[in-house]
XYZ file of C-alpha atoms in Angstrom:
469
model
C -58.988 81.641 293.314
C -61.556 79.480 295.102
C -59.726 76.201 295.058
C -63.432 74.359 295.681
C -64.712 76.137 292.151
C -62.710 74.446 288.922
C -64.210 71.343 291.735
C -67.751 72.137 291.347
C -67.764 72.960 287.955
C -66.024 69.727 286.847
C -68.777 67.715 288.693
C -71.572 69.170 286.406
C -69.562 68.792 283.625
C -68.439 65.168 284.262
C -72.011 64.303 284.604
C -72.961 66.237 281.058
C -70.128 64.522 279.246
C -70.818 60.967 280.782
C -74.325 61.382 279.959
C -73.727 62.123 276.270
C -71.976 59.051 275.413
C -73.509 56.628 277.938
C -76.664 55.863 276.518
C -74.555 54.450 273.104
C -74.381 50.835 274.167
C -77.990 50.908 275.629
C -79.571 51.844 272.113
C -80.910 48.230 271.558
C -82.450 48.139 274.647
C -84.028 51.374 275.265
C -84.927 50.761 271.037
C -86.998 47.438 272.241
C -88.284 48.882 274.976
C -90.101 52.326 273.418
C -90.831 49.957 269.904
C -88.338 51.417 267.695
C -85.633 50.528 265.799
C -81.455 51.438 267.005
C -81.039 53.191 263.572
C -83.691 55.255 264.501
C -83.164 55.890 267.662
C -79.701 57.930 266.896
C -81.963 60.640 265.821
C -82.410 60.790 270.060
C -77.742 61.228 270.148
C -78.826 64.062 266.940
C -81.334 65.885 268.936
C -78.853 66.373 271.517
C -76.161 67.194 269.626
C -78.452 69.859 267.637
C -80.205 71.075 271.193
C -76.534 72.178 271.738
C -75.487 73.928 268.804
C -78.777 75.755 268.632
C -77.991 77.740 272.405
C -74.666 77.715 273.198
C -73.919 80.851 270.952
C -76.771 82.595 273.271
C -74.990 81.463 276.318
C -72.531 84.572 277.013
C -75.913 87.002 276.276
C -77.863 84.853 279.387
C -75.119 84.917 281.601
C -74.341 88.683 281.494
C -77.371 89.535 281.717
C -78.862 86.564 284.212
C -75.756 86.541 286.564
C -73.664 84.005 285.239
C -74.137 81.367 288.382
C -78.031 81.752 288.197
C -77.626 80.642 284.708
C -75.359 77.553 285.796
C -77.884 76.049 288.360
C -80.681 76.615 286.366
C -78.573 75.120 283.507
C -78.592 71.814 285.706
C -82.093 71.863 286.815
C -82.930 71.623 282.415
C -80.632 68.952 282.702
C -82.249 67.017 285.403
C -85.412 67.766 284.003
C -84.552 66.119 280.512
C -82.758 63.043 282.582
C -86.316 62.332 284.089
C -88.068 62.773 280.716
C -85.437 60.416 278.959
C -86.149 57.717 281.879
C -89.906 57.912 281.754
C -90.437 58.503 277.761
C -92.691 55.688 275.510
C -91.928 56.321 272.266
C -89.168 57.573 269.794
C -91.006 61.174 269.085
C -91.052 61.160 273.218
C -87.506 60.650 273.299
C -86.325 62.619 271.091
C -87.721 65.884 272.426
C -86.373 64.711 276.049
C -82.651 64.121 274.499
C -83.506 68.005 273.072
C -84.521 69.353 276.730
C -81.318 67.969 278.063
C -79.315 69.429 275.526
C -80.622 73.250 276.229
C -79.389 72.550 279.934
C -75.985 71.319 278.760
C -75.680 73.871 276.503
C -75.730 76.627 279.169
C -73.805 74.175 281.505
C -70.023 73.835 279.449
C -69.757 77.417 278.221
C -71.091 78.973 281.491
C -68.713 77.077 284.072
C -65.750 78.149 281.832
C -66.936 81.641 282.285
C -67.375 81.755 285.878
C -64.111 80.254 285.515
C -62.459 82.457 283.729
C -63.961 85.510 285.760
C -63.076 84.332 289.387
C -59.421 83.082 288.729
C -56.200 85.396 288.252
C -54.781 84.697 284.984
C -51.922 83.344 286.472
C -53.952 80.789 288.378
C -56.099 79.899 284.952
C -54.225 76.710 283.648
C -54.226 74.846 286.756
C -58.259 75.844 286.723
C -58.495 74.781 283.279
C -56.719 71.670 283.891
C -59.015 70.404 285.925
C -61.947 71.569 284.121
C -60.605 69.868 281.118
C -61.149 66.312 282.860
C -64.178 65.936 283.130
C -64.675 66.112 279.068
C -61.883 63.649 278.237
C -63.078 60.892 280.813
C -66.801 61.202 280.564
C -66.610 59.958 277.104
C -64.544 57.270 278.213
C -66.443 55.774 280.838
C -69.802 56.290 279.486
C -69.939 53.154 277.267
C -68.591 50.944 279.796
C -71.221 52.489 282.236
C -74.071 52.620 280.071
C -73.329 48.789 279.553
C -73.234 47.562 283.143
C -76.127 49.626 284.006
C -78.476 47.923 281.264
C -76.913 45.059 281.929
C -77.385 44.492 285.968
C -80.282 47.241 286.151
C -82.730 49.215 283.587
C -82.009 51.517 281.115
C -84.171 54.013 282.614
C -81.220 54.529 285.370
C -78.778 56.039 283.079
C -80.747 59.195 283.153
C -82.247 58.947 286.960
C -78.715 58.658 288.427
C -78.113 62.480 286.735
C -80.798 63.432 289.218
C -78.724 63.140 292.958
C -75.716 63.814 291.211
C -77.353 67.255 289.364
C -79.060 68.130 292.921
C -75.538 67.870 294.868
C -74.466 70.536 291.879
C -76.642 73.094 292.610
C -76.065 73.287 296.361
C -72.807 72.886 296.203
C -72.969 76.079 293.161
C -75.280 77.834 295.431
C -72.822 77.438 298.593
C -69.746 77.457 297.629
C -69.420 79.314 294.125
C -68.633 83.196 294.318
C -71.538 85.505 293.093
C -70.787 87.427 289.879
C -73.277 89.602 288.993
C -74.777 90.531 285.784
C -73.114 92.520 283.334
C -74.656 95.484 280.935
C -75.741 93.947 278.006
C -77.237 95.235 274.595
C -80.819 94.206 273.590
C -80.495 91.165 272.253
C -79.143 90.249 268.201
C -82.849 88.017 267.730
C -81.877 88.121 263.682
C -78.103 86.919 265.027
C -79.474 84.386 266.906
C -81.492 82.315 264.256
C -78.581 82.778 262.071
C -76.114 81.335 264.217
C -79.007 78.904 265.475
C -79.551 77.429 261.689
C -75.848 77.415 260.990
C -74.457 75.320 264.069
C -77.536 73.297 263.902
C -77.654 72.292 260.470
C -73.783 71.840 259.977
C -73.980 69.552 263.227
C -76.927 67.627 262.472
C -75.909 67.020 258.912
C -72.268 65.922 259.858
C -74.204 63.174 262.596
C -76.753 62.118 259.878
C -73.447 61.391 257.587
C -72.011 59.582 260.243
C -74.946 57.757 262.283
C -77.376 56.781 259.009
C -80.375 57.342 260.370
C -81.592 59.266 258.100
C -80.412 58.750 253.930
C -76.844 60.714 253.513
C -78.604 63.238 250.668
C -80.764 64.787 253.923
C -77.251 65.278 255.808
C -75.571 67.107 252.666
C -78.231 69.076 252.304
C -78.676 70.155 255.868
C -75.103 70.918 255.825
C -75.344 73.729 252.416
C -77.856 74.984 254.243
C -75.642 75.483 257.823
C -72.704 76.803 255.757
C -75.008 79.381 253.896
C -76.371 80.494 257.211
C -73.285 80.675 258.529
C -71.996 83.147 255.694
C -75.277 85.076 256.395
C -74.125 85.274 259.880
C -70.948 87.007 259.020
C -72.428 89.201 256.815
C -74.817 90.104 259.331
C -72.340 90.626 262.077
C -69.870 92.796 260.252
C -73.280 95.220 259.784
C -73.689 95.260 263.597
C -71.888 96.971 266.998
C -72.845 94.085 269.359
C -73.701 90.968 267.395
C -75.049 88.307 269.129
C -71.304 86.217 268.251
C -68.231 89.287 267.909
C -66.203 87.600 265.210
C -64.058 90.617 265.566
C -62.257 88.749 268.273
C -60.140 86.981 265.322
C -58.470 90.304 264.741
C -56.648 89.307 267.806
C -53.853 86.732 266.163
C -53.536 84.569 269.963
C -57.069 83.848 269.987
C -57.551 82.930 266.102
C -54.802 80.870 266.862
C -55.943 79.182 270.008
C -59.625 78.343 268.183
C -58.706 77.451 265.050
C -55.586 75.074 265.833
C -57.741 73.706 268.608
C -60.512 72.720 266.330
C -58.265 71.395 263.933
C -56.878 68.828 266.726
C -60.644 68.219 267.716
C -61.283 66.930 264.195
C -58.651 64.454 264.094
C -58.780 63.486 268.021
C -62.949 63.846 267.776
C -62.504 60.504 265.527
C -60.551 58.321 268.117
C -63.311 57.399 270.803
C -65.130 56.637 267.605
C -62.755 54.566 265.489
C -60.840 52.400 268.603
C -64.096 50.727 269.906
C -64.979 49.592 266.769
C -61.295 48.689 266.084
C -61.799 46.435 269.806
C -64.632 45.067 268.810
C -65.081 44.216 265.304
C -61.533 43.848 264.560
C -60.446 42.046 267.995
C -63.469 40.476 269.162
C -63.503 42.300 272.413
C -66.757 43.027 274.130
C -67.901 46.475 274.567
C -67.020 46.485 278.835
C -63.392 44.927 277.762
C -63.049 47.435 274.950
C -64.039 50.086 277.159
C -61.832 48.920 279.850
C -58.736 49.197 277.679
C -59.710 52.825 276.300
C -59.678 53.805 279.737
C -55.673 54.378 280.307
C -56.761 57.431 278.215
C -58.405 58.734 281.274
C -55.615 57.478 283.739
C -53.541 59.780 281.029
C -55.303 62.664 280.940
C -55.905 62.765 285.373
C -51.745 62.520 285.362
C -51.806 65.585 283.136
C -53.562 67.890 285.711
C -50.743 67.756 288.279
C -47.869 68.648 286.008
C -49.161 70.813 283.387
C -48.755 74.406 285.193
C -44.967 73.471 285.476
C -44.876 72.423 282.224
C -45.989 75.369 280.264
C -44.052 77.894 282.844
C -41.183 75.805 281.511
C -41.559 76.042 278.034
C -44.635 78.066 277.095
C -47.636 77.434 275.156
C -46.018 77.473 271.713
C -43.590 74.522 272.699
C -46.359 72.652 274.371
C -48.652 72.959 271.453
C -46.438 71.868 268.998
C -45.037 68.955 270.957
C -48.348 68.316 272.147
C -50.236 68.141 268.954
C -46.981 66.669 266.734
C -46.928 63.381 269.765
C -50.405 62.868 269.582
C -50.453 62.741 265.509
C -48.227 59.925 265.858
C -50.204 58.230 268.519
C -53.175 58.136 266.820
C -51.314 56.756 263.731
C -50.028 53.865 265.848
C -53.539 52.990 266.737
C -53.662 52.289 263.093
C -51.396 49.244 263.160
C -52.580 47.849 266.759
C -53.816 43.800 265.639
C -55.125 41.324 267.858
C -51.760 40.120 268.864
C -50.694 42.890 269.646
C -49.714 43.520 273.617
C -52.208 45.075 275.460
C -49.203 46.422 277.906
C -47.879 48.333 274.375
C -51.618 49.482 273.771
C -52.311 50.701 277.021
C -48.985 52.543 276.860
C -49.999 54.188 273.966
C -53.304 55.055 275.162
C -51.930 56.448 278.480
C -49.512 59.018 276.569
C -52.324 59.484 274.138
C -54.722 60.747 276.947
C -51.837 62.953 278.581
C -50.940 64.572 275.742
C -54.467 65.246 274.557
C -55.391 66.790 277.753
C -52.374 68.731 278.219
C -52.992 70.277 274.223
C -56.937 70.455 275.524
C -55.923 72.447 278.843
C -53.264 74.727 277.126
C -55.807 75.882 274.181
C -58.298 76.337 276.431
C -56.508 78.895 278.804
C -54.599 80.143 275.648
C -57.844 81.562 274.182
C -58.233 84.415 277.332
C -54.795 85.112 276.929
C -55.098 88.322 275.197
C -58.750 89.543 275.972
C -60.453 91.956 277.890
C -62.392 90.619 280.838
C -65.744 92.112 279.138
C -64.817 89.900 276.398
C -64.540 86.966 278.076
C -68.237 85.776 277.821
C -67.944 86.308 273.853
C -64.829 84.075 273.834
C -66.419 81.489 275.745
C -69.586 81.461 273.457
C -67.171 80.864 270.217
C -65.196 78.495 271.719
C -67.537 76.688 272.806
C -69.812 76.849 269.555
C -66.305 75.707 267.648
C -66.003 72.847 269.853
C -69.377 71.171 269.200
C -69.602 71.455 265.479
C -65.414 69.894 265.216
C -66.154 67.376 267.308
C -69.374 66.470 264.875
C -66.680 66.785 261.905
C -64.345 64.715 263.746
C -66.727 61.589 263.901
C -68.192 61.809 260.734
C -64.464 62.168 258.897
C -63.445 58.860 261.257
C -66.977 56.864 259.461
C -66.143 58.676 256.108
C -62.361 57.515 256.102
C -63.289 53.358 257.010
C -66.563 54.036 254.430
C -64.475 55.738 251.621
C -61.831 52.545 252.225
C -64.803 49.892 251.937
C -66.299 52.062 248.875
C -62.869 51.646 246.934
C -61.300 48.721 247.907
C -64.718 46.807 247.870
C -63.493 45.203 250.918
C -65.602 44.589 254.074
C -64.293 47.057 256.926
C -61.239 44.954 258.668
C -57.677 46.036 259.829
C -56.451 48.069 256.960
C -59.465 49.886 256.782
C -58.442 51.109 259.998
C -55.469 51.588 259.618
C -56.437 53.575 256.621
C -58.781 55.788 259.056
C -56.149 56.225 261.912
C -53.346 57.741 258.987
C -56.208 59.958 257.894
C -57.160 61.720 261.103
C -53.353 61.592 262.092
C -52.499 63.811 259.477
C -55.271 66.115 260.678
C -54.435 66.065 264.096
C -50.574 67.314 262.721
C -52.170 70.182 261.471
C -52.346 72.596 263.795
C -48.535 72.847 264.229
C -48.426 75.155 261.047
C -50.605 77.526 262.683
C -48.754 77.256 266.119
C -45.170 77.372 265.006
C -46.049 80.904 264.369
C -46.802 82.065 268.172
C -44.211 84.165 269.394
C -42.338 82.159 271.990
C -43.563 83.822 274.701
C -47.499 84.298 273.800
C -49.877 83.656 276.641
C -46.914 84.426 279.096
C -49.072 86.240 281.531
C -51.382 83.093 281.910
C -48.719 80.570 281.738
C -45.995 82.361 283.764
C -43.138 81.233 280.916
C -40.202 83.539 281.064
C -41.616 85.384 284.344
C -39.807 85.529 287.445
C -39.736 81.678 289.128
C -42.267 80.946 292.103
C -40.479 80.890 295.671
C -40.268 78.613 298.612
C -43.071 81.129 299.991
C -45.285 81.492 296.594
C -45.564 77.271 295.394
C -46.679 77.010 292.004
C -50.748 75.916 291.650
C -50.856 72.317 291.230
């Protein structure tokens, strides 16, 4: 494997994930500045979110039959060109359709690096790939608040979307130089009636679950939007069974490692999709912490998750991926529950402690599911794996933050209490128990499943073959 490629990749990445959260503490100003309203303007964090449940199912069909690094640079260049439309839009309607643009570049941008990925690196090379490709999601998020802030703060708004432009051009040379060419793969006309399917499903299941969650639009237009993802989504698999290459080949979940690997990850993604969510709010409405300290402290999840890439290849040679998992998933429940009792007095030492673990364990789980979903399929399949993964990722992380609002809302609803400490704590039990989940499904991996990716219970490297770090 090209050591410079999980590199490259993660740089594009880090800049798509940053950019999705960073604009979140900016909302009042860019509101005031385009004459709308911050309620309003999360329809702009909607269109995004749609944008990228809409093509990332098509994503596998472009880059088989586009050359899958021709899709990633152009993938960058929609990006930059939605950055510059953000910066220099008037109005919410303006916005909106910029936020949309950028998500059709990041939608071709996650799915497609983990597929060049995937088909440049030896299987036995793949978790130390995926570990650092894994990153770049878990401290984007992180950062982007704090970021967002100091850059309205000191600067303009308008700069959280130029600075994507040096940062996206330094992407596509370094792609263009350094990244190996794959070229395009046959492909089958493509599934058009698949597509709109698929399209209308993702879409309407995520944009419901963010109009639940974000209220900018009345809760009865989310619930409906979301009957009407879940029937197109049963439409889909109707469709699919009917078809020899569907646009999405659900027949992958015959294969018991990969229905595994996607639906215990996106049962962790629901709880841990509700944490970046929940603990600023907990820092700042329940501590009186401004959004750069509470954004400060949430960082030792980052510091977590970067310790995680140098270990975690040892780690599951070790023990595996079914020990991992269900360590991995069973520490972080509990984590997240602690968050639940954190008060103002509370130590910050204890809560950066917990943080720290929290973010190691979440991106060892997030590396090891990851790699564990190419464990058992064919190289042709890989682009279909990446295209469901991908698509499962984006709608649980949707369900993730609208069951962290439901849980404090449902608490305030029945308690008739304002939203304090044991509302949280309330939410943090909730999505703990959810995050716990996933060990039912993975205490029923053989012990040795993924072996040929992980290297558990293969021969040990020697002095002249070092393990990939």
């Amino acid at each position: 494997m090209n050591r410079t490629t999980p590199l490259i990749l993660a740089v594009a990445l880090f800049m798509e994930n940053m950019d999705s959260t960073v604009i979140a503490t900016s909302l009042p100003a860019i509101a005031t500045d385009i004459g709308t309203s911050p309620i309003a303007l999360k329809l702009a964090l909607t269109a995004y979110l749609v944008s990228l449940a809409i093509f990332i199912p098509i994503s596998a069909w472009m880059a088989d039959r586009f050359g899958a690094k021709l899709v990633f640079r152009v993938a960058i260049g929609v990006f930059m060109l939605g950055s510059v439309a953000c910066a220099v839009s008037g109005s919410l309607g303006e916005f909106v359709l910029a936020r949309f643009l950028q998500g059709m570049g990041g939608s071709m941008m996650t799915p497609v690096a983990r597929l060049v990925l995937v088909r440049t690196t030896e299987k036995s090379g793949l978790v130390s790939a995926m570990a650092t490709l894994t990153i770049p999601a878990l401290i984007g998020p992180l950062i982007g608040p704090p970021v967002g802030g100091f850059i309205t703060t000191f600067f303009a708004w308008h700069w959280i979307f130029l600075i994507n432009i040096p940062i996206g051009a330094i992407g596509i040379w370094l792609s263009g130089r350094f990244l190996p060419e794959i070229p395009p793969e046959p492909t089958r006309p493509l599934d058009v009636t698949g597509f709109f399917l698929s399209a209308i499903a993702a879409s309407g299941i995520v944009f419901g679950l963010s109009v639940v969650s974000l209220p900018a639009l009345p809760p009865v237009v989310g619930v409906v939007t979301i009957g009407i993802g879940v029937i197109s989504a049963l439409l889909y698999v109707r469709h699919a069974r009917g078809r020899d290459y569907p646009l999405l080949q659900l027949k992958l979940f015959s294969n018991p490692v990969f229905r595994t690997a996607i639906a215990g990850g996106s049962l962790f993604r629901i709880g841990v999709g509700a944490t970046p969510f929940l603990l600023p709010l907990l820092f700042q409405l329940g501590f009186g912490l401004t959004p750069f300290q509470s954004g400060m402290i949430t960082f030792a999840t980052a510091a977590g998750a970067l310790t995680m890439k140098f270990v975690a290849p040892r780690i599951l040679r070790t023990v595996g991926f079914r020990t991992v998992l269900l360590v991995a998933s069973g520490c972080s429940a509990c984590l997240i529950a602690a968050n639940g009792f954190f008060t103002a007095e509370t130590p910050y030492l204890l809560i950066l402690s917990v943080l720290f673990l929290a973010g190691f364990l979440r991106s060892m789980f997030f590396t090891s599911t990851n790699a564990l979903v190419f464990a058992d399929i064919e190289p042709a399949q890989s682009g279909q794996a990446t295209a469901i993964s991908a698509a499962a990722q984006q709608i649980t992380v949707a369900l993730g933050v609208a069951v962290g609002g439901g849980a404090l809302e449902l608490w305030s609803v029945f308690t008739g209490q304002a939203i304090g400490g044991a509302g949280f704590t309330f939410a943090f039990l909730v999505i703990a128990v959810i995050t716990a989940l996933p060990m039912l499904l993975f205490v029923r991996l053989a012990p040795d499943a993924g072996k040929a990716i992980s290297g558990h219970g293969g021969p040990r490297p020697t002095a002249e073959e070092p393990q990939q770090l």
